PDB file of C-alpha atoms in Angstrom:
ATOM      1  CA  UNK A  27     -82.134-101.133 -39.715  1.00 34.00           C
ATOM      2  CA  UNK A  28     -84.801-103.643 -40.657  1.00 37.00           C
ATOM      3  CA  UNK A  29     -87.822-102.372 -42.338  1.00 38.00           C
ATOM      4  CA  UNK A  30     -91.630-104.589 -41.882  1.00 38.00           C
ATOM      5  CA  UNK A  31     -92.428-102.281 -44.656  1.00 44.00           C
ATOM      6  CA  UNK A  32     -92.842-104.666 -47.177  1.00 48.00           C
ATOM      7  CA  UNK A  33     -93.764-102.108 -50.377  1.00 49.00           C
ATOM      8  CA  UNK A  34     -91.996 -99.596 -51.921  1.00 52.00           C
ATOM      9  CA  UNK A  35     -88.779 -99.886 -49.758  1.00 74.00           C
ATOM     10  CA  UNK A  36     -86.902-101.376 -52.745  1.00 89.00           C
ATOM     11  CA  UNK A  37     -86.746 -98.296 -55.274  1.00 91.00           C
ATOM     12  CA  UNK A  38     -83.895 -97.938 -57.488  1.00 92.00           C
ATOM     13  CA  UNK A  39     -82.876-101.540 -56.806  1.00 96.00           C
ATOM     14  CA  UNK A  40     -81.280-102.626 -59.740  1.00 97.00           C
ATOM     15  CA  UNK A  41     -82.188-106.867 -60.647  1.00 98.00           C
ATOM     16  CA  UNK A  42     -81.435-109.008 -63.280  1.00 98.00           C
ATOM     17  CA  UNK A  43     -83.642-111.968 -63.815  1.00 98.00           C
ATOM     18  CA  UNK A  44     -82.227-114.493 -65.944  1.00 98.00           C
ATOM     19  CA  UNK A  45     -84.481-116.949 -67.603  1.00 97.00           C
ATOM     20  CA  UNK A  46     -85.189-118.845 -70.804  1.00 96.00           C
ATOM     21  CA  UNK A  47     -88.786-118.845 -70.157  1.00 95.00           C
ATOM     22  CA  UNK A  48     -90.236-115.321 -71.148  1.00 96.00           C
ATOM     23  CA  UNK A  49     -93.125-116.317 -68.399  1.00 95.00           C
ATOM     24  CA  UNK A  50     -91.170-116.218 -66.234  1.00 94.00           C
ATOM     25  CA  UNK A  51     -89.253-113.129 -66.965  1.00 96.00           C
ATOM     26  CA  UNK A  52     -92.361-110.865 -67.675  1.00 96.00           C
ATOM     27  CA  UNK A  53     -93.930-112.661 -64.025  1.00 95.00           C
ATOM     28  CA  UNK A  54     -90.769-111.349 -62.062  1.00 95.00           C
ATOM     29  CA  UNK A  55     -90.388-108.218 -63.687  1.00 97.00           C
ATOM     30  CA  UNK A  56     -93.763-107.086 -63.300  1.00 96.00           C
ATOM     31  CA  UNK A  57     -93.570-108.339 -59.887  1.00 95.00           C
ATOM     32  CA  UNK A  58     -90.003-106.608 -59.336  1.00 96.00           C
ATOM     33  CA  UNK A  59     -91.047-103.307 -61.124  1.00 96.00           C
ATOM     34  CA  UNK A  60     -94.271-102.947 -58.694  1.00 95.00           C
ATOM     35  CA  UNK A  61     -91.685-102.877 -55.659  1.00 95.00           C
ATOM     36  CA  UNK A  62     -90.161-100.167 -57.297  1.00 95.00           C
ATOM     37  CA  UNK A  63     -86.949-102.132 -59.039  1.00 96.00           C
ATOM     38  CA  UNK A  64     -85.091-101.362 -62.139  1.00 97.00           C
ATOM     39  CA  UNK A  65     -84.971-104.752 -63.708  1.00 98.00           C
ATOM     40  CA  UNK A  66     -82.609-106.059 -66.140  1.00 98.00           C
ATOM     41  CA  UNK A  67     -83.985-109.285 -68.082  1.00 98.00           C
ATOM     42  CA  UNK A  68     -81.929-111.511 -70.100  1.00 97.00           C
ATOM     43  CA  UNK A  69     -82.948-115.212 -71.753  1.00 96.00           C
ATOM     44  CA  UNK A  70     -79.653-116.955 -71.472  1.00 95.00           C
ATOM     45  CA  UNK A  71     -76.126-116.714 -69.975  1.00 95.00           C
ATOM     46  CA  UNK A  72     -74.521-115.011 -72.733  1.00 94.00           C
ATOM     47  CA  UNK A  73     -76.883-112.498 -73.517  1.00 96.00           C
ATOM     48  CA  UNK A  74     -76.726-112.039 -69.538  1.00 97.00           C
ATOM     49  CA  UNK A  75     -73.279-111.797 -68.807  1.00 96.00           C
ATOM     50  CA  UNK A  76     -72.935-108.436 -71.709  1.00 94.00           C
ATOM     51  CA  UNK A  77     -76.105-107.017 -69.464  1.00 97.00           C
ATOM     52  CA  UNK A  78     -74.086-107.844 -65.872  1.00 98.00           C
ATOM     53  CA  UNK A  79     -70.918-105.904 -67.327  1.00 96.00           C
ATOM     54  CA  UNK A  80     -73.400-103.001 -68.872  1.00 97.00           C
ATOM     55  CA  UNK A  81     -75.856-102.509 -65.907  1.00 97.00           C
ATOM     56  CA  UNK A  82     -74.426-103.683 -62.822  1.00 97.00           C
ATOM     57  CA  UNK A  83     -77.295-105.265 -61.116  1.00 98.00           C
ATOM     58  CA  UNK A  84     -77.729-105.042 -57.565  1.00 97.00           C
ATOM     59  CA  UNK A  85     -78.853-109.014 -57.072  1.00 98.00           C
ATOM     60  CA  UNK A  86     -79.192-111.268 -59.653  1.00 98.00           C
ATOM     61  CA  UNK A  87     -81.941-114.262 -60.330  1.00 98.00           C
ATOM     62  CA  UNK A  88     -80.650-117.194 -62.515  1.00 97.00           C
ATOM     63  CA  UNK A  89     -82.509-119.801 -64.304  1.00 97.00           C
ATOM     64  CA  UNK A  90     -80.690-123.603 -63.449  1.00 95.00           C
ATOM     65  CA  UNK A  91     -81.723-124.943 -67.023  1.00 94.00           C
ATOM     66  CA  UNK A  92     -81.222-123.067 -70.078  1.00 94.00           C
ATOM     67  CA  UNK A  93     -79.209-123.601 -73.568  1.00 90.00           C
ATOM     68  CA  UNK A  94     -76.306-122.519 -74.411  1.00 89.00           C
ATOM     69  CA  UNK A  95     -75.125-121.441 -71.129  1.00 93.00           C
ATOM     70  CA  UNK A  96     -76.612-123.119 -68.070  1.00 95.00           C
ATOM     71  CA  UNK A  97     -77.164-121.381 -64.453  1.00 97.00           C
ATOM     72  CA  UNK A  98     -74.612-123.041 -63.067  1.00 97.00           C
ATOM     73  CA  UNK A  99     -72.130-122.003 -65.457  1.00 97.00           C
ATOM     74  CA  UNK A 100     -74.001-118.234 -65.602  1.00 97.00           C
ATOM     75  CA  UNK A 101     -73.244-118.238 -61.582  1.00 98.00           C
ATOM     76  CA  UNK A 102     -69.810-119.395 -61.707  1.00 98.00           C
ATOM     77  CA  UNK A 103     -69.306-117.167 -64.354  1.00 97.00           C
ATOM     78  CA  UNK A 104     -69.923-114.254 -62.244  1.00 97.00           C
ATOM     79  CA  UNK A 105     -68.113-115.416 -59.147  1.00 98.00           C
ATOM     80  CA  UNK A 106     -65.396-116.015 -60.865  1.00 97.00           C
ATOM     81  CA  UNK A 107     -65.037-112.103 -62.132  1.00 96.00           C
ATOM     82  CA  UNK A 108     -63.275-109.775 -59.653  1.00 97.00           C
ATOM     83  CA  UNK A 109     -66.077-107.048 -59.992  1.00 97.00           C
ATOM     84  CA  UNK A 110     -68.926-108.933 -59.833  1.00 97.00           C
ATOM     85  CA  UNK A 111     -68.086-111.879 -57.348  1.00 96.00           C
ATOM     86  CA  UNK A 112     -69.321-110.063 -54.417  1.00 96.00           C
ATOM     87  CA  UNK A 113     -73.057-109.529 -56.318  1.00 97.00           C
ATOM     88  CA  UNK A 114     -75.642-111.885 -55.137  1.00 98.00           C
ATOM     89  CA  UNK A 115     -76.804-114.916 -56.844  1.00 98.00           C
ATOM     90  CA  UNK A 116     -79.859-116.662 -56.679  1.00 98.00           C
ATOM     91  CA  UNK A 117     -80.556-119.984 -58.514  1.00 97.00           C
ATOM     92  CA  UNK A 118     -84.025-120.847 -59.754  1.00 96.00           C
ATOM     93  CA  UNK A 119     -84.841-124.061 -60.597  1.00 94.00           C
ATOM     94  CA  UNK A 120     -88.487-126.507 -60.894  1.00 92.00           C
ATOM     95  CA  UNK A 121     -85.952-128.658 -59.775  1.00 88.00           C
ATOM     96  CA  UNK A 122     -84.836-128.937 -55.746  1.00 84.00           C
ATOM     97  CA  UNK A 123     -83.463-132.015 -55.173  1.00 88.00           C
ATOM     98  CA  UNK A 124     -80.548-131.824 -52.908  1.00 92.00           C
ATOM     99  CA  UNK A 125     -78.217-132.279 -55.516  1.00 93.00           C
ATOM    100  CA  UNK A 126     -79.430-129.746 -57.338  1.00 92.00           C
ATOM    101  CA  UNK A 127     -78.735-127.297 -54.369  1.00 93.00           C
ATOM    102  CA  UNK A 128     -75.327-128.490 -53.496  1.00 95.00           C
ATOM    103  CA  UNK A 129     -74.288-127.748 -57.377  1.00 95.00           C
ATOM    104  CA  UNK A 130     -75.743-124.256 -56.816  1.00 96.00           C
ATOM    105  CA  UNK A 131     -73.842-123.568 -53.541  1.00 96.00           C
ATOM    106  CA  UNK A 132     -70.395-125.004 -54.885  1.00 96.00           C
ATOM    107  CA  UNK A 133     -70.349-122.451 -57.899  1.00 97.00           C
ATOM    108  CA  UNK A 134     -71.363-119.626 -55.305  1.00 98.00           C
ATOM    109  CA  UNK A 135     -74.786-118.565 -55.322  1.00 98.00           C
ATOM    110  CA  UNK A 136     -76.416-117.179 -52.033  1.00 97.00           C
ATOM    111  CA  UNK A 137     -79.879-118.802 -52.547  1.00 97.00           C
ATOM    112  CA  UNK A 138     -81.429-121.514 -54.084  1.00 96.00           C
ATOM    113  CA  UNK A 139     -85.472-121.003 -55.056  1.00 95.00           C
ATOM    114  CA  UNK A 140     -87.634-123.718 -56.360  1.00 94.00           C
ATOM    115  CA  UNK A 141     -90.307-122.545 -59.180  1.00 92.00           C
ATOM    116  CA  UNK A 142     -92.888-121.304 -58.917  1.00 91.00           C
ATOM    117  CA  UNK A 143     -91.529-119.105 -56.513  1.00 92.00           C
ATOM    118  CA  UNK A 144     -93.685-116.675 -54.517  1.00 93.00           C
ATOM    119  CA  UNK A 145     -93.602-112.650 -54.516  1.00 94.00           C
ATOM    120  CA  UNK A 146     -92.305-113.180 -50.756  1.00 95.00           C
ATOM    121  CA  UNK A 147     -89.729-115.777 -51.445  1.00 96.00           C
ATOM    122  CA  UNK A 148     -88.738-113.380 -54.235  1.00 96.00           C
ATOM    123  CA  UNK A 149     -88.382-110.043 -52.179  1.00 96.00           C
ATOM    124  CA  UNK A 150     -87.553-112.123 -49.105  1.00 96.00           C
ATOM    125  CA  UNK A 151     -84.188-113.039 -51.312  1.00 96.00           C
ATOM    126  CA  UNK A 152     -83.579-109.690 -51.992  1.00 96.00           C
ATOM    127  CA  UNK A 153     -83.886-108.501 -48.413  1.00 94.00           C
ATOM    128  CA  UNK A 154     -81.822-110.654 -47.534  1.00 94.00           C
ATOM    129  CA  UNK A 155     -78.899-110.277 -50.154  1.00 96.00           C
ATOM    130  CA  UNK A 156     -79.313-106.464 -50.829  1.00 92.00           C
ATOM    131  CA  UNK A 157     -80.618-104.847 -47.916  1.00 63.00           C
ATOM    132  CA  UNK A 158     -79.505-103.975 -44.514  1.00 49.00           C
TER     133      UNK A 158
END
């Protein structure tokens, strides 16, 4: 059934938004939160992957370029776990060279948004991961 509702319909949604930049992280949770999500926030890979295993997100938002651990790695990461290889992935990335896009589609993520994304290309991605 697809809603034109574009509020409120996302309530108890459960997102993780993985980014290095706390900008970013407080922009799409405040966003997320106002559509009624629970969101999960983590600034790199490792601290993310204890949170995936903990909470469980619904969808999950990962930055292309941080230390330590980079999206790419993150992503594959998750696809590469039984339990969570199913859970959608989208990249983010300033970045969106074609490249840069192939890389994110060969470890396995669903989507591929260029920063600074929009509140619609944000929700759109989770409409069309999450919802029916």
């Amino acid at each position: 059934m697809e809603s034109t509702d574009i509020s409120g319909n996302l309530s108890g949604l459960k997102v993780m938004v993985i980014d290095d930049s706390k900008t970013i992280r407080r922009t799409a949770e405040t966003l997320l939160k106002r559509e009624g999500c629970d969101v999960v926030t983590a600034s790199d890979g490792f601290e993310a992957l204890a949170k995936i295993v903990e909470q469980h997100p619904h969808i999950i938002f990962v930055d292309v370029m941080m230390p330590r651990l980079d999206g790419y790695q993150t992503c594959a990461l998750i696809k590469n776990n039984q339990v969570f290889k199913s859970t959608p992935v989208i990249m983010l990335s300033s970045r969106d060279g074609l490249f840069d896009k192939a890389k994110g589609r060969i470890v396995g993520s669903e989507q591929y948004l260029t920063k600074p994304f929009t509140r619609e290309e944000l929700l759109g991605a989770i409409r069309s991961h999450v919802t029916a």
